[in-house]
Every structure is written in structure tokens, then in C-alpha cells.
Tab-separated table of C-alpha atoms in Angstrom:
chain	number	residue	atom	x	y	z
M	1	MET	CA	9.374	217.678	118.129
M	2	ALA	CA	12.429	216.508	116.464
M	3	LEU	CA	14.159	219.684	118.202
M	4	VAL	CA	12.848	218.677	121.295
M	5	LEU	CA	13.575	215.138	121.071
M	6	SER	CA	17.041	216.163	119.814
M	7	VAL	CA	17.974	218.335	122.418
M	8	PHE	CA	16.958	215.543	125.117
M	9	ALA	CA	19.074	212.672	123.422
M	10	ALA	CA	21.959	215.429	123.826
M	11	ILE	CA	22.139	215.888	126.631
M	12	GLY	CA	21.674	211.886	127.910
M	13	LEU	CA	24.492	210.946	125.330
M	14	GLY	CA	27.741	211.044	125.577
M	15	SER	CA	31.212	209.850	126.507
M	16	ALA	CA	29.709	208.923	130.393
M	17	ALA	CA	26.719	206.782	130.335
M	18	ILE	CA	23.971	207.726	132.204
M	19	SER	CA	20.519	206.488	131.040
M	20	LEU	CA	17.670	208.559	129.265
M	21	ASP	CA	15.156	208.266	132.818
M	22	GLN	CA	18.281	209.417	135.029
M	23	THR	CA	18.948	212.117	132.440
M	24	ALA	CA	15.237	213.523	132.403
M	25	ARG	CA	15.202	213.098	136.048
M	26	LEU	CA	17.955	215.012	136.943
M	27	LEU	CA	16.714	217.683	133.932
M	28	TRP	CA	13.798	217.635	136.173
M	29	GLU	CA	15.483	218.205	139.667
M	30	ALA	CA	17.526	220.878	138.023
M	31	LEU	CA	14.635	222.938	136.798
M	32	THR	CA	12.118	222.844	139.595
M	33	GLY	CA	15.185	223.183	142.449
M	34	GLY	CA	14.723	219.621	143.721
M	35	THR	CA	17.250	217.353	145.617
M	36	VAL	CA	20.366	215.495	144.377
M	37	SER	CA	21.766	212.327	146.277
M	38	ARG	CA	25.613	212.384	146.719
M	39	GLU	CA	25.753	209.491	144.339
M	40	GLU	CA	24.385	210.873	141.927
M	41	PHE	CA	25.637	214.638	141.941
M	42	PRO	CA	28.601	214.125	139.480
M	43	LYS	CA	26.118	212.653	136.829
M	44	TYR	CA	24.111	216.020	137.683
M	45	GLN	CA	27.362	217.868	137.035
M	46	ILE	CA	28.004	216.358	133.783
M	47	ILE	CA	23.870	216.822	132.496
M	48	TRP	CA	23.314	220.039	134.333
M	49	GLN	CA	26.655	222.339	133.747
M	50	ILE	CA	28.271	220.720	130.959
M	51	ARG	CA	26.127	219.299	128.582
M	52	THR	CA	23.159	221.326	128.924
M	53	PRO	CA	24.468	224.767	128.164
M	54	ARG	CA	26.628	222.843	125.403
M	55	VAL	CA	23.786	221.259	123.746
M	56	LEU	CA	21.412	224.406	123.914
M	57	LEU	CA	24.343	226.348	122.324
M	58	ALA	CA	24.689	224.017	119.927
M	59	ALA	CA	21.031	224.572	118.982
M	60	VAL	CA	21.058	228.134	118.988
M	61	VAL	CA	24.103	228.554	116.662
M	62	GLY	CA	22.536	226.371	114.407
M	63	ALA	CA	19.459	227.698	114.208
M	64	GLY	CA	21.069	230.936	113.647
M	65	LEU	CA	23.925	230.194	110.805
M	66	ALA	CA	21.199	228.810	108.996
M	67	ALA	CA	18.668	232.268	109.035
M	68	VAL	CA	21.296	234.154	108.302
M	69	GLY	CA	22.539	231.874	105.954
M	70	VAL	CA	18.897	232.342	104.353
M	71	ALA	CA	18.834	236.060	104.508
M	72	MET	CA	22.457	236.711	102.943
M	73	GLN	CA	21.527	234.572	99.850
M	74	ALA	CA	19.143	236.758	99.365
M	75	VAL	CA	21.117	240.056	99.946
M	76	VAL	CA	23.750	239.356	98.007
M	77	ARG	CA	21.455	237.656	95.630
M	78	ASN	CA	24.031	234.637	95.221
M	79	ALA	CA	23.246	231.022	96.186
M	80	LEU	CA	26.945	230.385	96.969
M	81	ALA	CA	26.930	232.874	100.448
M	82	ASP	CA	26.911	231.735	103.781
M	83	PRO	CA	27.079	233.969	106.926
M	84	PHE	CA	30.589	234.150	106.617
M	85	VAL	CA	31.268	235.487	103.069
M	86	LEU	CA	31.842	239.192	103.888
M	87	GLY	CA	34.650	238.560	105.895
M	88	VAL	CA	32.408	238.144	109.596
M	89	SER	CA	34.600	235.023	110.644
M	90	SER	CA	38.309	235.975	109.567
M	91	GLY	CA	37.777	239.108	111.298
M	92	ALA	CA	36.557	237.755	114.764
M	93	SER	CA	39.556	235.702	114.533
M	94	VAL	CA	41.663	238.159	114.227
M	95	GLY	CA	40.041	240.170	116.895
M	96	ALA	CA	40.327	236.944	119.353
M	97	VAL	CA	44.379	236.445	118.589
M	98	ALA	CA	45.174	239.877	118.869
M	99	VAL	CA	43.419	240.107	122.029
M	100	SER	CA	44.822	236.389	123.138
M	101	VAL	CA	48.665	237.350	122.127
M	102	THR	CA	48.604	241.268	123.749
M	103	GLY	CA	46.726	240.942	126.558
M	104	ALA	CA	44.018	243.522	126.220
M	105	LEU	CA	40.305	243.583	127.415
M	106	ALA	CA	42.001	241.766	130.664
M	107	ALA	CA	39.559	243.154	132.881
M	108	LEU	CA	36.437	240.788	131.179
M	109	SER	CA	38.798	237.998	132.317
M	110	ILE	CA	37.513	234.664	130.538
M	111	TYR	CA	35.296	236.729	127.933
M	112	ALA	CA	37.570	238.756	127.149
M	113	VAL	CA	38.513	236.806	123.851
M	114	ALA	CA	35.083	236.574	123.210
M	115	ALA	CA	34.636	240.360	123.613
M	116	GLY	CA	37.421	240.804	121.061
M	117	ALA	CA	36.410	238.202	118.242
M	118	PHE	CA	32.668	240.385	118.923
M	119	VAL	CA	33.983	244.188	118.311
M	120	ALA	CA	36.169	242.560	115.513
M	121	ALA	CA	33.687	241.195	113.876
M	122	LEU	CA	31.617	243.870	113.858
M	123	GLY	CA	34.256	246.141	112.629
M	124	ALA	CA	34.995	244.114	110.139
M	125	THR	CA	31.966	244.092	108.516
M	126	ALA	CA	31.523	248.116	108.482
M	127	VAL	CA	34.990	248.248	106.870
M	128	VAL	CA	33.419	245.724	104.274
M	129	TYR	CA	30.503	247.734	103.929
M	130	LEU	CA	32.196	251.351	103.901
M	131	LEU	CA	34.633	250.269	100.994
M	132	ALA	CA	31.639	248.648	98.692
M	133	GLN	CA	30.442	251.732	98.675
M	134	GLY	CA	30.339	253.137	94.997
M	135	ARG	CA	28.288	255.509	92.745
M	136	ALA	CA	25.377	253.546	92.484
M	137	GLY	CA	25.428	252.739	96.401
M	138	VAL	CA	26.217	248.826	97.442
M	139	THR	CA	25.308	246.388	94.759
M	140	PRO	CA	25.151	242.766	95.971
M	141	LEU	CA	28.244	242.298	93.566
M	142	ARG	CA	30.309	244.731	95.044
M	143	LEU	CA	29.259	244.009	98.661
M	144	LEU	CA	30.044	240.139	97.680
M	145	LEU	CA	33.456	240.544	96.362
M	146	THR	CA	34.673	243.173	98.552
M	147	GLY	CA	33.720	240.525	101.478
M	148	VAL	CA	35.531	238.022	99.808
M	149	ALA	CA	38.882	240.196	99.129
M	150	LEU	CA	38.980	241.711	102.766
M	151	SER	CA	38.384	237.953	104.303
M	152	PHE	CA	42.078	237.010	102.647
M	153	GLY	CA	43.036	240.126	103.756
M	154	PHE	CA	42.223	239.386	107.573
M	155	GLN	CA	43.721	235.647	107.176
M	156	ALA	CA	46.856	237.506	106.770
M	157	ALA	CA	46.377	239.617	109.508
M	158	MET	CA	45.979	236.877	111.376
M	159	SER	CA	49.079	234.456	110.394
M	160	LEU	CA	51.037	237.504	110.819
M	161	LEU	CA	49.986	238.172	114.466
M	162	VAL	CA	50.544	234.194	115.012
M	163	TYR	CA	54.231	234.234	113.209
M	164	LEU	CA	54.887	237.367	115.316
M	165	VAL	CA	53.725	236.073	118.513
M	166	PRO	CA	54.154	232.244	118.519
M	167	THR	CA	52.586	231.327	121.756
M	168	SER	CA	50.488	228.141	122.281
M	169	GLU	CA	47.780	229.762	123.431
M	170	SER	CA	47.631	231.741	120.175
M	171	THR	CA	48.003	229.459	118.448
M	172	SER	CA	45.242	227.306	120.032
M	173	THR	CA	42.847	230.170	119.622
M	174	VAL	CA	43.314	230.130	115.909
M	175	LEU	CA	42.978	226.511	115.707
M	176	PHE	CA	39.630	227.453	118.103
M	177	TRP	CA	38.029	230.317	115.961
M	178	SER	CA	39.068	228.544	112.428
M	179	MET	CA	37.218	225.281	113.108
M	180	GLY	CA	34.507	225.459	115.794
M	181	SER	CA	33.620	224.142	119.643
M	182	PHE	CA	30.834	224.208	121.771
M	183	GLY	CA	33.445	223.491	124.108
M	184	ALA	CA	33.139	226.513	126.430
M	185	ALA	CA	29.585	226.839	126.338
M	186	THR	CA	28.289	228.118	129.815
M	187	TRP	CA	25.439	229.127	131.304
M	188	ALA	CA	26.527	232.620	131.070
M	189	THR	CA	27.259	232.283	127.228
M	190	VAL	CA	24.170	230.871	126.340
M	191	PRO	CA	21.207	233.713	127.189
M	192	ILE	CA	23.915	236.492	125.482
M	193	VAL	CA	23.916	234.387	121.967
M	194	GLY	CA	20.480	233.262	122.464
M	195	ALA	CA	19.182	236.567	122.688
M	196	VAL	CA	20.706	237.977	120.010
M	197	VAL	CA	19.854	235.230	117.842
M	198	LEU	CA	16.719	235.114	118.515
M	199	LEU	CA	16.067	238.715	118.364
M	200	GLY	CA	17.557	238.776	114.839
M	201	MET	CA	15.606	235.790	113.230
M	202	VAL	CA	12.548	237.785	114.706
M	203	VAL	CA	13.921	241.092	112.805
M	204	LEU	CA	14.843	238.658	109.674
M	205	ARG	CA	11.051	237.197	109.956
M	206	ARG	CA	10.025	240.610	109.636
M	207	TYR	CA	11.728	241.499	106.243
M	208	GLY	CA	9.919	237.866	104.975
M	209	ARG	CA	8.408	239.458	102.019
M	210	VAL	CA	11.621	242.271	101.387
M	211	LEU	CA	14.164	239.288	101.207
M	212	ASP	CA	11.559	237.793	98.504
M	213	VAL	CA	11.673	241.313	96.535
M	214	LEU	CA	15.414	241.547	96.614
M	215	THR	CA	15.978	238.412	95.214
M	216	LEU	CA	14.433	239.928	91.931
M	217	GLY	CA	16.817	242.417	91.428
M	218	ASP	CA	17.037	246.326	93.190
M	219	GLU	CA	15.064	247.332	89.800
M	220	THR	CA	12.712	244.508	90.142
M	221	ALA	CA	12.434	246.197	94.179
M	222	ALA	CA	12.272	249.686	92.988
M	223	SER	CA	9.562	248.818	90.555
M	224	LEU	CA	7.296	247.461	94.087
M	225	GLY	CA	8.114	250.447	96.332
M	226	VAL	CA	11.092	248.413	98.041
M	227	HIS	CA	14.003	250.710	98.416
M	228	GLY	CA	17.260	248.085	97.881
M	229	GLU	CA	19.969	249.547	99.179
M	230	ARG	CA	17.976	250.388	102.710
M	231	ASN	CA	16.722	247.160	103.476
M	232	ARG	CA	19.999	245.927	102.314
M	233	LYS	CA	21.480	248.118	105.233
M	234	VAL	CA	19.496	246.875	107.993
M	235	LEU	CA	19.763	243.191	107.063
M	236	PHE	CA	23.515	243.611	107.080
M	237	ALA	CA	23.294	245.316	110.551
M	238	VAL	CA	21.248	242.676	111.751
M	239	THR	CA	23.065	239.015	110.168
M	240	ALA	CA	26.590	240.747	111.391
M	241	ALA	CA	25.205	241.430	114.874
M	242	MET	CA	23.851	237.801	115.089
M	243	THR	CA	26.989	236.309	113.149
M	244	GLY	CA	29.531	237.936	115.899
M	245	ALA	CA	27.345	236.441	118.769
M	246	MET	CA	28.047	233.094	117.263
M	247	VAL	CA	31.347	233.593	116.199
M	248	ALA	CA	32.350	234.668	119.244
M	249	ALA	CA	31.029	231.743	121.385
M	250	SER	CA	31.844	228.950	118.753
M	251	GLY	CA	33.949	229.766	116.474
M	252	ALA	CA	33.602	229.835	112.537
M	253	ILE	CA	31.530	226.520	111.652
M	254	GLY	CA	30.922	226.484	108.203
M	255	PHE	CA	28.770	224.859	105.730
M	256	VAL	CA	25.278	224.425	107.916
M	257	GLY	CA	24.268	228.461	106.948
M	258	LEU	CA	25.241	227.288	102.988
M	259	VAL	CA	23.270	224.046	102.708
M	260	VAL	CA	20.504	224.019	105.160
M	261	PRO	CA	18.771	227.576	103.253
M	262	HIS	CA	19.141	225.038	100.081
M	263	ILE	CA	17.865	221.958	101.543
M	264	THR	CA	14.630	224.188	103.218
M	265	ARG	CA	13.857	225.067	100.200
M	266	MET	CA	14.062	222.249	98.453
M	267	LEU	CA	11.148	221.056	101.703
M	268	VAL	CA	9.046	224.352	101.568
M	269	GLY	CA	9.558	226.325	98.136
M	270	ALA	CA	11.479	229.042	97.733
M	271	MET	CA	9.018	232.097	100.099
M	272	HIS	CA	11.021	233.211	102.756
M	273	HIS	CA	8.580	233.634	105.536
M	274	ARG	CA	8.222	229.969	105.430
M	275	VAL	CA	11.883	229.345	104.792
M	276	LEU	CA	12.924	231.594	107.955
M	277	LEU	CA	10.536	229.719	109.583
M	278	VAL	CA	11.535	226.197	108.737
M	279	ALA	CA	15.519	226.207	108.093
M	280	PRO	CA	16.752	227.673	111.986
M	281	LEU	CA	15.129	224.314	113.087
M	282	VAL	CA	16.740	222.106	110.728
M	283	GLY	CA	19.619	224.006	111.164
M	284	ALA	CA	19.315	223.364	114.784
M	285	VAL	CA	18.859	219.633	114.603
M	286	VAL	CA	21.603	219.204	112.226
M	287	MET	CA	23.690	221.499	114.815
M	288	ILE	CA	22.946	219.017	117.981
M	289	TRP	CA	23.479	215.852	115.684
M	290	VAL	CA	27.185	217.082	114.538
M	291	ASP	CA	28.349	218.196	117.457
M	292	LEU	CA	27.154	215.076	118.987
M	293	PHE	CA	29.408	213.093	116.849
M	294	ALA	CA	32.016	214.884	117.250
M	295	ARG	CA	32.476	214.854	121.102
M	296	THR	CA	31.256	211.070	120.991
M	297	VAL	CA	33.371	208.911	118.093
M	298	ALA	CA	36.215	209.477	119.231
M	299	ALA	CA	36.187	210.526	123.224
M	300	PRO	CA	37.979	211.587	125.445
M	301	ARG	CA	39.529	213.712	122.370
M	302	GLU	CA	37.015	216.368	120.151
M	303	LEU	CA	36.882	216.104	116.896
M	304	PRO	CA	36.304	220.145	115.350
M	305	LEU	CA	32.947	221.018	114.071
M	306	GLY	CA	34.133	222.702	111.056
M	307	VAL	CA	35.299	219.590	109.687
M	308	LEU	CA	32.402	217.462	110.166
M	309	THR	CA	30.166	220.041	108.741
M	310	ALA	CA	32.428	219.837	106.236
M	311	VAL	CA	32.901	216.112	105.854
M	312	VAL	CA	28.722	215.738	105.411
M	313	GLY	CA	28.176	219.780	103.665
M	314	VAL	CA	30.149	219.054	100.652
M	315	PRO	CA	28.590	216.090	99.096
M	316	VAL	CA	25.313	217.351	100.177
M	317	PHE	CA	25.773	220.351	98.478
M	318	VAL	CA	27.239	218.475	95.211
M	319	VAL	CA	23.838	216.465	95.138
M	320	LEU	CA	22.156	219.862	95.611
M	321	LEU	CA	24.231	221.310	92.597
M	322	ARG	CA	23.383	217.738	90.091
M	323	ARG	CA	19.754	218.195	90.890
M	324	ARG	CA	18.000	219.585	87.921
M	325	ALA	CA	15.025	220.246	89.377
M	326	TYR	CA	16.044	222.431	92.036
M	327	VAL	CA	17.498	226.261	91.274
M	328	PHE	CA	18.251	228.551	93.557
M	329	GLY	CA	15.054	230.481	95.150
M	330	GLY	CA	12.734	227.871	93.963
M	331	ARG	CA	12.462	224.179	92.936
């Protein structure tokens, strides 16, 4: 109910004043194929072509970041893990900047940069996983450390590209991917990202009990009949695809995938079949309101989403750390 009300409120609210009853009527006309008067057409464009895809993309990305955060914290067994801990966002930024400065993938027109970011994100995760391989397979600690190290390497590569080809377009691309925004949301973007995220969340939900066991360690998991490395490969691939799609559409938005899983565990406990049901809803609601604040508080300018999520996420996470009753994986 909170998510439905948040979506409706965020579509109606903004720098352009549109009443909630008029918003509801214009949405109904859009959904049913009705007619709109010439005087109301500008508001119809704002409601249906600009705000609605943006709000829906915010909900999808917020839900996806929360779900991936839950899975990553269990896969690497680290309370500080988030969707970008394995270099996905920095890898996507390299791809986006490379396409921007070289003009590659020009055949994809306006989707070239997003496509470059998605491909680079998947490539970055593949490199991280291959380099994390050891004699004992891929251990959570080795995976985490490799991802953090390569993340700095990808950031250096991105900075080098901008330094060598200092154009305003490449600089703005870096800012977009480093701070996040839903300003580029369209009706062509939402279904693609939504399908990837929804399918990924379904898979993660089916692995809920496996995630419960993985948090206990590979030895304990093996004694319970769960193959840690095999399941980790599947979960790693699913979370990489989800994160790549989200980063390609909105850039890197931090702290949502880190803080929301912990808040959800405080509300419903540590069992992943419950956490993976509630965390996406919480993440979607949080992201919708953060985006609404970002585009209204300093209108007509738009604040970077990453800045706002950090401003909110840092104190919330500090409070979580100071709560003696809460520990990772339980209460």
C-alpha cells in the first residue's frame, strides 16, 4: 500500500503544480486510451511521458538494489557488501565513458551509452570472478578483495579516458554514472530494466534458503548438502545482470543496497525468504521519495541522487552500527 501511494504521489508532485485529482484523471485517460483537451495536453505530457516512467524506473531500481544488496551480503558474508562492491558500477562507468568519447556503438543511437555501460558492467564482473579463482575455488573473502581492488583500477581507467579526451560530454557522462539520476527515463527503458530486475528477484527469492545456509560458511553449507561455489556462481551471475541493467539506466546510486537490507532484517528477521520479499518494497519506496526530493527541493535544478542517498544513508548506517541489539544476519 505504501508503494502504490508513493508512486501516485510522486507522479502528481513536482515543480509543475498538478493536483492529485487531475493526476488521477490524466493517468486514467492514458491507461484507458481516453481523450484529453488541448488545454490539459501539456500537463498530460508531464504526467505520462516524463513523470510516470521516471517514478516507475525509480521503483524498479530501488527494489533491485535492495534485493541485490541482500544477496551480495549473504554471498560474500560481509555486512558492508552492496550491489557495487565487486566493481560493477566502476566497470559500467568505463564502458559509458569509452562509448561517449570514441563514438562506438553509434548504430544504437541514444541507447549507445547505456548499452556500453551494460556490456562493460558484465565484463567487469566476469573479470573479477576469473581473477578471484584460486586453488580452493572462489572464496567470499577473495571475491570481495578482488572486486574492491579492481574497482579502483576501473575508476583509474575512467579518469584516464576523461583526462586524455577532455570533452564536456565525457565529463557529464562521468558525473551521471558516478552520482546517479533518473532524468533519462523513458517508456523504452522501463520495460527492459523492469524485466531484468523482476526476473532476477524471482530467481533470488527461489534461492532464499540457499542464502540462509551460505551465511553460515561453506563448510557448514557442505554439511547441509549445499554446494557453496556452485550456488555462488549462479547468484553472482544473476546479481551482475541485475546491477548492470540498473547502472546502465540510472548510474551508480549508493547506500540503498547497503542500508535497506539491514533495515529490513531489523523489521522481519534474518530469514532470506522474508527479507527478499520485504526489502524490494522498502527499497522502491525509499528510492521514489529520494528522487522526488531530488527534483523538487532545488527546482528547476536537480540534485544528484547519490548525494542524497549518502546524506540519508550515512547517519542511518551509523545508528545501525551503534545498536547493540542488531548484528548482521539477525537481531
